[in-house]
XYZ file of C-alpha atoms in Angstrom:
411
model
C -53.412 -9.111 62.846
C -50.294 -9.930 61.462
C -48.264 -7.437 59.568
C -47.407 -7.523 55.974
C -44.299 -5.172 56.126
C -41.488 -6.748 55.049
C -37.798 -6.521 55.546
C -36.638 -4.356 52.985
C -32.445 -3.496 52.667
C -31.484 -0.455 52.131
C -30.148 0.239 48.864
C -26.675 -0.620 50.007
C -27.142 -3.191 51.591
C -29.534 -4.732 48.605
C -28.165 -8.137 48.192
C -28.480 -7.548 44.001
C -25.268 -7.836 42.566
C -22.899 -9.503 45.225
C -24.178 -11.776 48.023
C -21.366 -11.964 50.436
C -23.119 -15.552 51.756
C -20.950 -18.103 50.577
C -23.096 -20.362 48.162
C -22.923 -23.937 48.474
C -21.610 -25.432 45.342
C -24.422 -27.511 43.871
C -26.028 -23.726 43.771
C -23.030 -22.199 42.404
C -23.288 -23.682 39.256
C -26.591 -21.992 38.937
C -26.247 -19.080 36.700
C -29.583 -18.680 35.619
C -33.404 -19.421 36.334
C -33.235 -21.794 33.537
C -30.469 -23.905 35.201
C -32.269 -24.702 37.642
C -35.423 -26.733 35.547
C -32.250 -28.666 34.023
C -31.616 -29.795 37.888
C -34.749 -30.104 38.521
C -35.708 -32.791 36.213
C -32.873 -34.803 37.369
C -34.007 -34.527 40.822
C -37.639 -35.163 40.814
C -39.994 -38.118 39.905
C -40.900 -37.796 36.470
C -44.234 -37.146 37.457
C -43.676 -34.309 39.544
C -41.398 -32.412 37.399
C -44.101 -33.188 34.715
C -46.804 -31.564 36.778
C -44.794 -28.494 36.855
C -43.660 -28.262 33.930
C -46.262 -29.386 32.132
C -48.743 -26.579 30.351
C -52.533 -27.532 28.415
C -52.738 -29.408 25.209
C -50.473 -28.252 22.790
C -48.400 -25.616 25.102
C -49.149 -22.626 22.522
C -49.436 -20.101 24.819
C -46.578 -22.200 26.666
C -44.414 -21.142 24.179
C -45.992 -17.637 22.772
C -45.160 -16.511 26.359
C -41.152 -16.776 26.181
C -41.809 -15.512 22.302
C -43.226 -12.428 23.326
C -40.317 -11.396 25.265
C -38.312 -12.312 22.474
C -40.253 -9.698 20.238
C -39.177 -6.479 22.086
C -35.539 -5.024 22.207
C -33.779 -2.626 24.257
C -32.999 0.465 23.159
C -30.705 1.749 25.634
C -29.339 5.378 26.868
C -25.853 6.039 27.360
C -23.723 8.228 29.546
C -26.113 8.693 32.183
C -24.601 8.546 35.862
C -26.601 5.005 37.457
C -24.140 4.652 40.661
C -27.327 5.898 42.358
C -29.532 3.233 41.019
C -32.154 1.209 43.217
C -34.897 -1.104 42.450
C -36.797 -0.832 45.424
C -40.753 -0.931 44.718
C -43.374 0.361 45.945
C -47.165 -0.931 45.132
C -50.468 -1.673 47.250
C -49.309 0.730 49.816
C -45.951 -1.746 50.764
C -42.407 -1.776 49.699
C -40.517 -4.533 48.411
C -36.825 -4.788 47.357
C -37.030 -5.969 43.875
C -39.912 -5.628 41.440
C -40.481 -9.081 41.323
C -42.195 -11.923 43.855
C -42.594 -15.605 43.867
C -46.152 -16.596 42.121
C -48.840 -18.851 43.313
C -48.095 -22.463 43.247
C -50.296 -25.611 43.924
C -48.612 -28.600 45.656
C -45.266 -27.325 46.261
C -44.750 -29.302 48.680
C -44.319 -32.314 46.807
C -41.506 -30.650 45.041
C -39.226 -29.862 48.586
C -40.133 -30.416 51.835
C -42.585 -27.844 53.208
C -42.128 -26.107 49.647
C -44.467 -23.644 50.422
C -42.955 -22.408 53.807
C -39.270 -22.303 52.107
C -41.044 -20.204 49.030
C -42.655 -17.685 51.608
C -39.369 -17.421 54.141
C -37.015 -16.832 51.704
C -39.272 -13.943 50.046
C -39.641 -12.676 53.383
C -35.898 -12.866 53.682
C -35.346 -11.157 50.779
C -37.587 -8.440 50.789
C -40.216 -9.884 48.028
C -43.883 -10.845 48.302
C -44.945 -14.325 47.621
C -47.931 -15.595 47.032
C -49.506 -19.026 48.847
C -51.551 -21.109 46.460
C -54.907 -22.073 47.524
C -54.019 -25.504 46.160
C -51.219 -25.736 48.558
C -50.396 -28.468 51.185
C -49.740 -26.713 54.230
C -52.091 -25.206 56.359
C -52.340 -21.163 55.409
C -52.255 -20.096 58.987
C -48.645 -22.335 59.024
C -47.169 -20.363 56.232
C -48.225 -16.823 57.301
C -47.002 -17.870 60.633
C -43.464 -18.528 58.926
C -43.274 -16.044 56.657
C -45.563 -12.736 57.539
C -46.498 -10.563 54.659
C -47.319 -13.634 52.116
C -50.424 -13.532 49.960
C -53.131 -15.534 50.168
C -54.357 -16.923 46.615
C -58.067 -18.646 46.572
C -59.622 -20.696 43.713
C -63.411 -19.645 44.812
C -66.606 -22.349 43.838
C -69.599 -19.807 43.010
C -71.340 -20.775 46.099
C -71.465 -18.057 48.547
C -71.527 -19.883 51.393
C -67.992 -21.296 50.731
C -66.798 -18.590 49.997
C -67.462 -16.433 52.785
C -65.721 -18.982 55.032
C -62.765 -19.468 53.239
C -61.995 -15.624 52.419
C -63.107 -15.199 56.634
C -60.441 -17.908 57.429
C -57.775 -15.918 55.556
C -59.173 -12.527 57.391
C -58.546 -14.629 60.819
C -55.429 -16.303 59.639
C -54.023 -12.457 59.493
C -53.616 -12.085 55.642
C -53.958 -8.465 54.494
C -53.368 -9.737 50.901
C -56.179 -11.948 49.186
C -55.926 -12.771 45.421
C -58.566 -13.950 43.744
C -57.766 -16.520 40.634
C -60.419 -16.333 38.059
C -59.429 -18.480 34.814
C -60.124 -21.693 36.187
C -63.908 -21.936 35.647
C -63.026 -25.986 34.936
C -60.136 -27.925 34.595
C -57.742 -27.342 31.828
C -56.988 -30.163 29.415
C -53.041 -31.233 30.684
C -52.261 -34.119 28.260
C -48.864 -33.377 29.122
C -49.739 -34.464 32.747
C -51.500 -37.800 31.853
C -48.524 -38.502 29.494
C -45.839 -38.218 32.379
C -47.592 -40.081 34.798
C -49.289 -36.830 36.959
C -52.841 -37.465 37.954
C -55.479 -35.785 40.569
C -56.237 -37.383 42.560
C -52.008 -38.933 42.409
C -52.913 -43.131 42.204
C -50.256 -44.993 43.499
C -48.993 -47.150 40.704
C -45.934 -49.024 39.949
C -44.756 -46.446 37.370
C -45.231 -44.178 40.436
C -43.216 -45.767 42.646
C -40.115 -46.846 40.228
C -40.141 -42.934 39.664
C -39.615 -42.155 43.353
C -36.913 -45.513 44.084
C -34.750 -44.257 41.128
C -34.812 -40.413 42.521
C -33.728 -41.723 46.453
C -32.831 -37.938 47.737
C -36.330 -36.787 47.087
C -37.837 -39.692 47.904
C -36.007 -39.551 51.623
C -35.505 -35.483 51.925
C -39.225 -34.703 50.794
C -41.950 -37.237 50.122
C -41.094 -39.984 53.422
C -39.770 -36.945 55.587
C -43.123 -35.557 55.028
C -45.554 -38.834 55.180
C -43.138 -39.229 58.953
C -43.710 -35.772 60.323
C -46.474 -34.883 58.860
C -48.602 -37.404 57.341
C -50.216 -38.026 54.109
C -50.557 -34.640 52.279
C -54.194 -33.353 51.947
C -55.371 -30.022 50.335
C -55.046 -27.564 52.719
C -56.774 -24.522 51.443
C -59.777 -24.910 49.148
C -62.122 -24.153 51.501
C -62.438 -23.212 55.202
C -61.497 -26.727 56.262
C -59.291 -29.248 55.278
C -59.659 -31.072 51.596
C -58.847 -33.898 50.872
C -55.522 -36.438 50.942
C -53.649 -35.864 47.452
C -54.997 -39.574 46.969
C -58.742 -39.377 47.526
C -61.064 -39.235 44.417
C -63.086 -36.952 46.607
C -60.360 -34.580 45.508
C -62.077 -33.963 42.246
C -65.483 -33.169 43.627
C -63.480 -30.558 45.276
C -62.550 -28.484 42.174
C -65.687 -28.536 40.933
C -68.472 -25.874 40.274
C -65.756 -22.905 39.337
C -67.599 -22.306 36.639
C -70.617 -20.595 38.823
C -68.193 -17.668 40.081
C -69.098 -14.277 38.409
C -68.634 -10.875 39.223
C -71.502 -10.598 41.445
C -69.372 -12.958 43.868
C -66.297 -10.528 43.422
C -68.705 -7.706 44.532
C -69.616 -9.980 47.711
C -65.754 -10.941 48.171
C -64.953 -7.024 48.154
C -67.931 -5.969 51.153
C -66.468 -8.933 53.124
C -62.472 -8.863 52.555
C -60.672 -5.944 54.342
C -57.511 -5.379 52.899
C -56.383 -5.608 49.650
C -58.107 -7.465 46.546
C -55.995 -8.817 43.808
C -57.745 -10.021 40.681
C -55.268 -12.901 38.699
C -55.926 -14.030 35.527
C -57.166 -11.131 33.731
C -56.404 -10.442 29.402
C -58.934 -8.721 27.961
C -58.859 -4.550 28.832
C -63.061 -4.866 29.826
C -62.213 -7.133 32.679
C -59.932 -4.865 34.058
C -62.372 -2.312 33.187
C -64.898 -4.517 35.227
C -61.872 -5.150 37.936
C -62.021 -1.331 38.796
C -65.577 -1.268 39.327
C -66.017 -3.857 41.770
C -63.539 -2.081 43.995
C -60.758 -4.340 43.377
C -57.066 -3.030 44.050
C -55.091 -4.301 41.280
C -54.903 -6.975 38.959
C -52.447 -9.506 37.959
C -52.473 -9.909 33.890
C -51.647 -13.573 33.325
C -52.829 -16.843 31.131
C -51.667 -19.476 34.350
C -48.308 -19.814 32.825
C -49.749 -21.763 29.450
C -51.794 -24.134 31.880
C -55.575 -23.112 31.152
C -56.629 -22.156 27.773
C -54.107 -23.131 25.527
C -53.680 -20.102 22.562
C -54.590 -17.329 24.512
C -52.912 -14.386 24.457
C -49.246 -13.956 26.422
C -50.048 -11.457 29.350
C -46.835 -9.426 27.740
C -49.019 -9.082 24.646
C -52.099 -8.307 26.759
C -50.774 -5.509 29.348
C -50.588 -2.407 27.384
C -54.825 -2.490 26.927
C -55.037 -3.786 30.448
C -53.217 -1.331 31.308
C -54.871 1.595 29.508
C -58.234 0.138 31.034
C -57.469 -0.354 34.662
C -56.706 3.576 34.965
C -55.502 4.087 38.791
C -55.495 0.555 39.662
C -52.051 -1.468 39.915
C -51.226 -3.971 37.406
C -49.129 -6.641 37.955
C -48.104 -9.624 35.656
C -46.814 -12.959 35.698
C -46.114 -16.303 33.229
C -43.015 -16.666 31.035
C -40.667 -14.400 33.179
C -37.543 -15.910 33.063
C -34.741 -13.233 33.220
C -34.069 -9.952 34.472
C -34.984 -8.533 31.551
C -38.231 -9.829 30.615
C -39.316 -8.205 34.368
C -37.837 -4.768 32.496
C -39.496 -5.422 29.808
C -43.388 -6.058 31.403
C -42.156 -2.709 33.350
C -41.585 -0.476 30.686
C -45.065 -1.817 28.714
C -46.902 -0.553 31.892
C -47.011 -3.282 34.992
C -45.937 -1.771 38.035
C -44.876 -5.890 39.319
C -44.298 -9.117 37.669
C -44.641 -12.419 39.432
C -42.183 -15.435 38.487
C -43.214 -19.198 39.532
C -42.280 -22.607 37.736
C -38.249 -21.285 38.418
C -38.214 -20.764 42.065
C -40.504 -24.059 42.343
C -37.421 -25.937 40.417
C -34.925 -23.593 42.585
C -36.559 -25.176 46.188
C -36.565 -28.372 45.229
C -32.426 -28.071 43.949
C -31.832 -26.363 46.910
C -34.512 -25.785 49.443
C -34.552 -22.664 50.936
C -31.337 -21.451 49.902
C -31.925 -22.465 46.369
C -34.630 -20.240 46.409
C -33.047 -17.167 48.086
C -29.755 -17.832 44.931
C -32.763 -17.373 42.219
C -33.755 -14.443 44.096
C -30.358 -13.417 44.301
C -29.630 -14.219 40.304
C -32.948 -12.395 38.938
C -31.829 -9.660 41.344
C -28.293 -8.641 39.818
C -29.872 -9.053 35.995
C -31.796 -6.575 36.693
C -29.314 -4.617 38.327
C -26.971 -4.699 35.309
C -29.610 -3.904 32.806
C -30.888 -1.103 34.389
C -26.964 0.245 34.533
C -26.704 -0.564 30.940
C -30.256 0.945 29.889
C -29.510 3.996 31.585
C -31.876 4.036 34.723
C -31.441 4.535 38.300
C -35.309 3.735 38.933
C -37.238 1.076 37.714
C -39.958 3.816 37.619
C -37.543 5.250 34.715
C -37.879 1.888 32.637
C -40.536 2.989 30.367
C -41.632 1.827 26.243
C -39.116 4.708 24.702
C -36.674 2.252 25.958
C -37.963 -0.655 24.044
C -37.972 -1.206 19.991
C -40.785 -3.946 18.865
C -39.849 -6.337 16.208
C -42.181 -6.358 13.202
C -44.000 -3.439 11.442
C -44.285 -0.512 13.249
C -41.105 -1.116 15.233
C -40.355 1.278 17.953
């Protein structure tokens, strides 16, 4: 079995406010997440940076989900001594340095080469979890054997038999870590996809390929370095064998029949997995209710980043019910985290983690592996400095007296 504990620096040696590394200077003019997507869409085929970027129909939740940070301010404490202040973490029984990780992900790897290996080593490296997407490219005994301690993220078909060998492949793979996405009962309605040129399964076109001649670097550094070491891409992960090449039609049939998976197949999932169950995609306060009673460990509020049902509610709006209703369990969050102090902000409403993705996807394909340990190293000191300037030496201090709410009823 391979173990989950993780490299963790000691306060001191945290690297949060000052890495001593040198950074190379295409990185150093990175100053924030959001630099990074500018890069990004310079770098990659419009297609690709359209596919992660991209959110369902008419991006309302998209967009609700940076608006909802936007709604709370800080209300901050002064004159407190916070030379002693760490945010070191500790949930599901593991310590990380930061109260953040790297979210799942599906097809990383067209976006750097081996994305999802350079995700899960530089977590590693830096003392986060991240989380493998089942829709990834690489093998998941590859990336756990790169980076031990990643999660394991499966979109599950309701039939049982498929799922008891994909969840027993992870159990043999050595993941201790299995997260269960649940708000993709069908495919979500990605205009924004079509519109760029994205499809599934990707059809080689001539739009495709003028995309990829007038972007040379990625075309040599990730998409021919990978078809000459490695081959044509294929879904690695759906199921307990390997899916199909990113160009086969078959590729649909694959993501089909979601929409069978119910809680009696979480029940099954929980007498057959192990270690720890993580339930992802949960809003409303009865599933987590539900999440509890099935034995799962915690619960990851989130609405896919704006890419499934377009208008529901931001999980920042969503956690304090969640919260309320998942009683012991942890709850973690993800979608729309893009500084420092929107992770402050879903900490003080209640989740004990909060999970950033589209960022570090743009931040691997800038600058591979080292692009993705500066973002690390960028979300890192923000919240460094804010907790100095809040007035907290723990992120377990960072609680709602801290925050003031816009609108009636303010604080």
């Amino acid at each position: 079995m391979t173990s989950n504990a993780l490299p963790v620096p000691t306060p001191a040696s945290t690297p949060s406010t000052s890495a001593t590394t040198p950074v190379p200077r295409a990185l150093a003019r990175m100053l924030s997440l959001d630099d990074f997507e500018a890069a990004a869409r310079k770098r990659l085929p419009r297609p690709i940076f359209g596919y992660v970027a991209g959110a369902a129909e008419d991006n309302q939740s998209l967009h609700d989900n940076r608006r909802a940070f936007a709604q709370y301010s800080f209300a901050p404490r002064v004159l407190v001594d916070v030379s002693r202040r760490t945010q070191s973490t500790e949930i599901l029984g593991r310590r990380y340095a930061s109260p953040f990780g790297i979210a799942p992900m599906g097809i990383s790897a067209l976006s750097a080469y081996r994305g999802d290996v350079i995700l899960a080593r530089a977590a590693r490296e830096q003392g986060i979890p991240a989380i493998l997407s089942g829709t990834s490219l690489i093998p998941l005994e590859d990336v756990l054997r790169e980076a031990p301690g990643t999660w394991f993220q499966a979109y599950l078909p309701g039939d049982p038999t498929k799922i008891d060998a994909l969840v027993d492949r992870a159990r043999r793979a050595g993941y201790e870590t299995l997260v269960l996405t649940v708000d993709i009962p069908v495919s979500a309605n990605r205009e924004n996809n079509v519109r760029t040129g994205f499809s599934t399964p990707l059809k080689p076109s001539l739009r495709l390929a003028w995309d990829g001649l007038t972007r040379p670097r990625w075309l040599a550094s990730t998409f021919l370095r990978t078809l000459l070491a490695h081959g044509m891409p294929h879904f690695e992960n759906s199921f307990a064998t390997r899916g199909a090449p990113i160009v086969s039609a078959s590729v649909l049939r694959d993501f089909t029949a979601r929409d069978h998976l119910n809680w009696e197949h979480v029940a099954r999932i929980r007498r057959q997995w192990p270690g720890t169950l993580i339930i992802k995609g949960i809003l409303h306060p009865q599933d987590a209710a539900l999440a509890r009673q099935h034995g799962a460990d915690g619960v990851i509020v989130s609405n896919h980043g704006g890419r499934q049902l377009d208008g529901a509610i931001s999980p920042l709006r969503a956690l304090p019910r969640v919260v309320d209703a998942a009683g012991s369990m942890t709850v973690m969050m993800d979608s729309g985290v893009r500084r420092g102090g929107d992770v402050l902000k879903a900490l003080a409403l209640g989740a004990r983690f909060v999970f950033v993705g589209r960022p570090f996807n743009y931040a691997a394909a800038v600058g591979g592996q080292a692009g993705v340990a500066h973002a690390i190293h960028l979300l890192r000191a923000e919240v460094d400095r804010n907790m100095a300037m809040l007035g907290i030496n723990s992120v377990r201090e960072m609680n709602a007296d801290l925050l003031w709410r816009d609108g009636p009823g303010g604080h």
